[in-house]
């Protein structure tokens, strides 16, 4: 696709949204102030697991400025429900998963450090915070359980009575008998046992909400830092507060990062929406960073044992995976689906492995709920597959690229043994491009040169695949989804020919206001500047399922394309009338409606004007106006894939790993804005390298205390932790959406962790190091070296 | 943050008087630790006595064989000072590696050593150079100034005026930064005086900065990186936590000492 107009498809105009972001004109939730507003502050449990004997709010209620205090008992009395889980998983015995109540404020028991116990609403935030300190809670502290690897053993403290042995479900996927048979006849079996480290998302803008109730309209307005306001509204009204949806408007204004952590319906915004009517005042709540650490849903936290069976030539015969996935203390919105549906279905990777079986145990612990975080299940699956492949190659003495080539899927469509059908791809192309850009041929010389400086250089590969563009609703429904997964778009053509696009795909860093405008400008042949994109408001957008799983362009963009098709179809009828031709003779090209084969034409803007000033208009057969809406439900996932090659230098004296070279060759299908895609890849890689080298949520397994509860102890990646990335794209267009796009938002975070870890292991293999844990901090790398030397 | 009274005296005497009368008053220098602790409600002084308006506390002067740095001198100013870079480059290097740009633009020498964070950089420089801490009441040798975890010899109401650093023959500082906080997981400052006397100060390892007798002995015998690297520092002198075991910290002490000596030798 080439750009037919300036700043059309394939161009890299500067982002429309950056003017306001870079000049301080962004409008975030905490920027919103409503007259008469009060402030909420939550009392959070300091204990991981404690019965609540008594809550004394007397002193707090008498403190200056306090408007109201609510506890779990008040919500129970008002019959306010708990937070729902959006995906039902059915276990190996056909039983539904255990769904313990997820109260907005603790009901009798606090189940993790940071669990909400009470809320104070006061005239100022400081008054609310002061009053929170005056609430006296009589806790009966119970033993806690925090380690996912051991939490299901008999005799451990029980988080929920209805989930014996802290087990939410044991879920199986794939053909176990076929896998067992293949393993029995294998020439080689590679085994891997590891922890996929627990991460804390840390969006730069903390969660925030402002709730308002209008007595005159008997309606609510909630501003909230969220990725999908319609889903927020649906879950909050239908499942928790029992309000009619048309009485609740949810607005997600500018949002400073989500990475998945703002998909979910959280207790805090739900409580203040309910309370706004009770106190008949607007209520603002803005999370403090310390609270974010203990209340935003965390990511990953798996304990996994995986095995790969190979024949003597390194062909993959079967894979067997057993994972214990930490779900935390409660089921967050999509928690149940992440380590199951979004994980086990990806275990084929880019390979023709004929038999795969995965068993996943969902585990409750006294920790913050765990849910989707950039990649959501797919980074975990990619780590399993790519570390198994790298380790097998090393054990069998096969070149890392060669073992991958021997097993690549080469013919499409390809149905995997784990339930997905890949529509298209070219895995050899991305591997070849990455190999060339990374100058793999020159690596031995670089390794030698590094050695002279006392550094150990290693190289690591990762050939990942992801399933994006969630999803055909009927398939998701059959797999347990409790919501649809379509997207909606409205294209409103104004009388003078400019266009406002309303999309359900919220933008919180992805640049939709730019990318979607490029698509619309290109398709309608109008200037990029004439298109504005509106998102994030249930009062303005027809509907929306939101932004997650790299779905915005492939699903949300397609809905807009369908709406444009309707605009063009109607425009042709108007043009036919104006040009006195038959509807079927009109073609639309470069912003003009033409009578085919003639020079008679009318510009898009003239047609738009005629639609709104219908003096010369076929009113007998056509409505005036030019405003079309479309809903689009995808027919398949999209399958972005690529090859990453990472080169590291390890200082064996200190264990410090430096990523010295990083190449990503990705296939995202067609690309609308290469600059934005490159930025998305950079951000994803930084997060993936962060997981591989730095980030680790640490719990004390005895007490359930979060030890890495601030940036003092939780290492976020900084600019100097990553190299200057070399990124490349190869294109096989997606076959089932009109733009041919696949999605790029998560690829960097999905592909990179195994490439980094494999590179470190390659660097240290001569010392006898076979495994390095994530995150591979200097201390842990040094430990691995010491153990190998011992 | 809890409410507090703010004072901005113009002289050291006035500041000392104020602090003497105020029950829960605290001196505020650059605020890089105290203000953060107050925001987290971990500290709640009734009064803050801001030393920022006291002109006599800032500045860098050569005084014979010593460099005298005022207590309120910002890290960035020490790092950029031509005098410091020429005469004790290791100290300029140390100051330029504290925290981030914002911290260095606000944080002060006096504030850092009065707080005596066990993972701070400056205590290693002060102890490693055998500097003297000049207070509103007296002059204290570095060896008697630092008293362990967040403790110093300062008495209530006693304020640091300046620190006098004897200019060494050579010195070096090597820091292994904590990947999260970038405080020193281990920092080692080595110096060799014109007399040949060697001092080695270690920060980040234990409950406060300390001198390593093993390293000083080895480096007195031979001031070379290899001599430092050969010293096995006992793990018992180090702490373990979620970032590093005592053994790893002890190992890093000799590695950082080796690198500090290499830096000192240029």
mmCIF file of N, CA and C in Angstrom, chain B residues 157-221:
data_model
loop_
_atom_site.group_PDB
_atom_site.id
_atom_site.type_symbol
_atom_site.label_atom_id
_atom_site.label_comp_id
_atom_site.label_asym_id
_atom_site.label_seq_id
_atom_site.Cartn_x
_atom_site.Cartn_y
_atom_site.Cartn_z
ATOM 1 N N UNK B 157 20.661 19.823 67.627
ATOM 2 C CA UNK B 157 20.898 21.237 67.375
ATOM 3 C C UNK B 157 22.260 21.544 66.766
ATOM 4 N N UNK B 158 23.124 20.543 66.698
ATOM 5 C CA UNK B 158 24.443 20.748 66.100
ATOM 6 C C UNK B 158 24.335 20.628 64.577
ATOM 7 N N UNK B 159 24.876 21.603 63.863
ATOM 8 C CA UNK B 159 24.733 21.631 62.406
ATOM 9 C C UNK B 159 26.098 21.542 61.736
ATOM 10 N N UNK B 160 26.134 20.875 60.596
ATOM 11 C CA UNK B 160 27.385 20.784 59.842
ATOM 12 C C UNK B 160 27.577 22.084 59.073
ATOM 13 N N UNK B 161 28.799 22.655 59.191
ATOM 14 C CA UNK B 161 29.123 23.865 58.423
ATOM 15 C C UNK B 161 29.813 23.512 57.113
ATOM 16 N N UNK B 162 30.785 22.628 57.236
ATOM 17 C CA UNK B 162 31.556 22.291 56.035
ATOM 18 C C UNK B 162 32.287 20.980 56.271
ATOM 19 N N UNK B 163 32.865 20.484 55.216
ATOM 20 C CA UNK B 163 33.716 19.305 55.327
ATOM 21 C C UNK B 163 35.054 19.664 54.687
ATOM 22 N N UNK B 164 36.117 19.377 55.416
ATOM 23 C CA UNK B 164 37.455 19.674 54.928
ATOM 24 C C UNK B 164 38.098 18.376 54.443
ATOM 25 N N UNK B 165 38.326 18.302 53.126
ATOM 26 C CA UNK B 165 38.893 17.092 52.528
ATOM 27 C C UNK B 165 40.385 17.296 52.291
ATOM 28 N N UNK B 166 41.252 16.528 52.958
ATOM 29 C CA UNK B 166 42.680 16.622 52.634
ATOM 30 C C UNK B 166 42.894 16.104 51.207
ATOM 31 N N UNK B 167 43.689 16.831 50.433
ATOM 32 C CA UNK B 167 43.920 16.408 49.043
ATOM 33 C C UNK B 167 44.894 15.236 49.052
ATOM 34 N N UNK B 168 44.493 14.093 48.534
ATOM 35 C CA UNK B 168 45.369 12.902 48.564
ATOM 36 C C UNK B 168 46.330 12.912 47.380
ATOM 37 N N UNK B 169 47.246 11.996 47.429
ATOM 38 C CA UNK B 169 48.130 11.787 46.281
ATOM 39 C C UNK B 169 47.299 11.218 45.136
ATOM 40 N N UNK B 170 46.471 10.256 45.475
ATOM 41 C CA UNK B 170 45.552 9.685 44.480
ATOM 42 C C UNK B 170 44.366 9.067 45.204
ATOM 43 N N UNK B 171 43.246 8.982 44.495
ATOM 44 C CA UNK B 171 42.045 8.375 45.089
ATOM 45 C C UNK B 171 41.151 7.859 43.960
ATOM 46 N N UNK B 172 40.294 6.943 44.318
ATOM 47 C CA UNK B 172 39.353 6.407 43.336
ATOM 48 C C UNK B 172 38.078 5.940 44.028
ATOM 49 N N UNK B 173 36.969 6.030 43.300
ATOM 50 C CA UNK B 173 35.693 5.533 43.841
ATOM 51 C C UNK B 173 35.043 4.655 42.792
ATOM 52 N N UNK B 174 34.624 3.479 43.192
ATOM 53 C CA UNK B 174 33.892 2.585 42.286
ATOM 54 C C UNK B 174 32.605 2.163 42.977
ATOM 55 N N UNK B 175 31.526 2.299 42.235
ATOM 56 C CA UNK B 175 30.209 2.027 42.816
ATOM 57 C C UNK B 175 29.503 0.974 41.984
ATOM 58 N N UNK B 176 28.926 0.004 42.665
ATOM 59 C CA UNK B 176 28.047 -0.949 42.006
ATOM 60 C C UNK B 176 26.630 -0.564 42.405
ATOM 61 N N UNK B 177 25.878 -0.031 41.426
ATOM 62 C CA UNK B 177 24.563 0.535 41.745
ATOM 63 C C UNK B 177 23.503 -0.559 41.887
ATOM 64 N N UNK B 178 22.653 -0.404 42.893
ATOM 65 C CA UNK B 178 21.468 -1.243 43.008
ATOM 66 C C UNK B 178 20.629 -1.018 41.746
ATOM 67 N N UNK B 179 20.237 -2.109 41.032
ATOM 68 C CA UNK B 179 19.532 -1.917 39.773
ATOM 69 C C UNK B 179 18.218 -1.139 39.940
ATOM 70 N N UNK B 180 17.590 -1.219 41.102
ATOM 71 C CA UNK B 180 16.316 -0.521 41.303
ATOM 72 C C UNK B 180 16.555 0.922 41.743
ATOM 73 N N UNK B 181 17.146 1.103 42.897
ATOM 74 C CA UNK B 181 17.267 2.448 43.479
ATOM 75 C C UNK B 181 18.466 3.215 42.959
ATOM 76 N N UNK B 182 19.448 2.501 42.487
ATOM 77 C CA UNK B 182 20.735 3.061 42.059
ATOM 78 C C UNK B 182 21.518 3.714 43.202
ATOM 79 N N UNK B 183 21.096 3.439 44.431
ATOM 80 C CA UNK B 183 21.992 3.670 45.558
ATOM 81 C C UNK B 183 23.135 2.662 45.427
ATOM 82 N N UNK B 184 24.157 2.830 46.246
ATOM 83 C CA UNK B 184 25.274 1.896 46.175
ATOM 84 C C UNK B 184 24.849 0.551 46.770
ATOM 85 N N UNK B 185 24.870 -0.474 45.943
ATOM 86 C CA UNK B 185 24.762 -1.830 46.498
ATOM 87 C C UNK B 185 26.095 -2.105 47.198
ATOM 88 N N UNK B 186 27.143 -1.656 46.518
ATOM 89 C CA UNK B 186 28.475 -1.557 47.134
ATOM 90 C C UNK B 186 29.179 -0.346 46.518
ATOM 91 N N UNK B 187 29.797 0.472 47.374
ATOM 92 C CA UNK B 187 30.658 1.531 46.875
ATOM 93 C C UNK B 187 31.956 1.485 47.664
ATOM 94 N N UNK B 188 33.071 1.572 46.964
ATOM 95 C CA UNK B 188 34.365 1.534 47.663
ATOM 96 C C UNK B 188 35.173 2.762 47.267
ATOM 97 N N UNK B 189 35.620 3.508 48.276
ATOM 98 C CA UNK B 189 36.471 4.679 48.054
ATOM 99 C C UNK B 189 37.857 4.349 48.589
ATOM 100 N N UNK B 190 38.857 4.475 47.727
ATOM 101 C CA UNK B 190 40.233 4.246 48.180
ATOM 102 C C UNK B 190 41.027 5.542 48.021
ATOM 103 N N UNK B 191 41.933 5.784 48.938
ATOM 104 C CA UNK B 191 42.817 6.945 48.775
ATOM 105 C C UNK B 191 44.196 6.610 49.293
ATOM 106 N N UNK B 192 45.156 7.281 48.706
ATOM 107 C CA UNK B 192 46.526 7.153 49.175
ATOM 108 C C UNK B 192 47.034 8.578 49.401
ATOM 109 N N UNK B 193 47.408 8.852 50.647
ATOM 110 C CA UNK B 193 47.878 10.197 50.986
ATOM 111 C C UNK B 193 49.314 10.378 50.513
ATOM 112 N N UNK B 194 49.739 11.645 50.519
ATOM 113 C CA UNK B 194 51.119 11.926 50.135
ATOM 114 C C UNK B 194 52.090 11.140 51.012
ATOM 115 N N UNK B 195 51.689 10.924 52.259
ATOM 116 C CA UNK B 195 52.524 10.157 53.193
ATOM 117 C C UNK B 195 52.561 8.673 52.834
ATOM 118 N N UNK B 196 51.694 8.264 51.913
ATOM 119 C CA UNK B 196 51.621 6.843 51.569
ATOM 120 C C UNK B 196 50.515 6.120 52.310
ATOM 121 N N UNK B 197 49.896 6.777 53.318
ATOM 122 C CA UNK B 197 48.834 6.122 54.098
ATOM 123 C C UNK B 197 47.625 5.833 53.208
ATOM 124 N N UNK B 198 47.117 4.627 53.356
ATOM 125 C CA UNK B 198 45.981 4.182 52.522
ATOM 126 C C UNK B 198 44.727 4.100 53.370
ATOM 127 N N UNK B 199 43.635 4.622 52.825
ATOM 128 C CA UNK B 199 42.330 4.449 53.484
ATOM 129 C C UNK B 199 41.369 3.817 52.486
ATOM 130 N N UNK B 200 40.547 2.892 52.971
ATOM 131 C CA UNK B 200 39.534 2.246 52.136
ATOM 132 C C UNK B 200 38.211 2.296 52.894
ATOM 133 N N UNK B 201 37.229 2.969 52.299
ATOM 134 C CA UNK B 201 35.912 3.043 52.941
ATOM 135 C C UNK B 201 34.888 2.343 52.071
ATOM 136 N N UNK B 202 34.010 1.607 52.743
ATOM 137 C CA UNK B 202 33.021 0.792 52.037
ATOM 138 C C UNK B 202 31.619 1.250 52.424
ATOM 139 N N UNK B 203 30.797 1.526 51.428
ATOM 140 C CA UNK B 203 29.392 1.857 51.705
ATOM 141 C C UNK B 203 28.495 0.815 51.044
ATOM 142 N N UNK B 204 27.263 0.704 51.531
ATOM 143 C CA UNK B 204 26.291 -0.224 50.944
ATOM 144 C C UNK B 204 26.358 -1.630 51.499
ATOM 145 N N UNK B 205 27.446 -1.960 52.177
ATOM 146 C CA UNK B 205 27.650 -3.348 52.579
ATOM 147 C C UNK B 205 26.980 -3.689 53.902
ATOM 148 N N UNK B 206 27.074 -2.763 54.825
ATOM 149 C CA UNK B 206 26.608 -3.091 56.176
ATOM 150 C C UNK B 206 25.647 -2.047 56.708
ATOM 151 N N UNK B 207 25.663 -1.872 58.021
ATOM 152 C CA UNK B 207 24.736 -0.935 58.649
ATOM 153 C C UNK B 207 25.234 0.501 58.622
ATOM 154 N N UNK B 208 26.275 0.738 57.865
ATOM 155 C CA UNK B 208 26.819 2.078 57.761
ATOM 156 C C UNK B 208 28.186 1.961 57.138
ATOM 157 N N UNK B 209 28.698 3.094 56.697
ATOM 158 C CA UNK B 209 30.006 3.088 56.049
ATOM 159 C C UNK B 209 31.060 2.574 57.030
ATOM 160 N N UNK B 210 32.042 1.822 56.516
ATOM 161 C CA UNK B 210 33.110 1.351 57.401
ATOM 162 C C UNK B 210 34.426 1.261 56.622
ATOM 163 N N UNK B 211 35.526 1.239 57.359
ATOM 164 C CA UNK B 211 36.832 1.050 56.735
ATOM 165 C C UNK B 211 37.162 -0.427 56.729
ATOM 166 N N UNK B 212 37.784 -0.870 55.634
ATOM 167 C CA UNK B 212 38.171 -2.272 55.544
ATOM 168 C C UNK B 212 39.641 -2.424 55.899
ATOM 169 N N UNK B 213 39.890 -3.026 57.057
ATOM 170 C CA UNK B 213 41.269 -3.214 57.515
ATOM 171 C C UNK B 213 42.031 -4.143 56.570
ATOM 172 N N UNK B 214 41.332 -5.191 56.057
ATOM 173 C CA UNK B 214 41.998 -6.143 55.160
ATOM 174 C C UNK B 214 42.487 -5.443 53.898
ATOM 175 N N UNK B 215 41.594 -4.619 53.323
ATOM 176 C CA UNK B 215 41.963 -3.942 52.083
ATOM 177 C C UNK B 215 43.043 -2.892 52.322
ATOM 178 N N UNK B 216 42.948 -2.184 53.438
ATOM 179 C CA UNK B 216 43.970 -1.163 53.724
ATOM 180 C C UNK B 216 45.339 -1.806 53.895
ATOM 181 N N UNK B 217 45.364 -2.957 54.526
ATOM 182 C CA UNK B 217 46.639 -3.650 54.742
ATOM 183 C C UNK B 217 47.234 -4.084 53.401
ATOM 184 N N UNK B 218 46.366 -4.688 52.587
ATOM 185 C CA UNK B 218 46.855 -5.179 51.299
ATOM 186 C C UNK B 218 47.329 -4.034 50.409
ATOM 187 N N UNK B 219 46.579 -2.942 50.421
ATOM 188 C CA UNK B 219 46.931 -1.833 49.534
ATOM 189 C C UNK B 219 48.093 -1.008 50.069
ATOM 190 N N UNK B 220 48.305 -1.055 51.371
ATOM 191 C CA UNK B 220 49.486 -0.396 51.924
ATOM 192 C C UNK B 220 50.736 -1.125 51.454
ATOM 193 N N UNK B 221 50.627 -2.455 51.395
ATOM 194 C CA UNK B 221 51.744 -3.250 50.915
ATOM 195 C C UNK B 221 51.962 -3.048 49.424
#
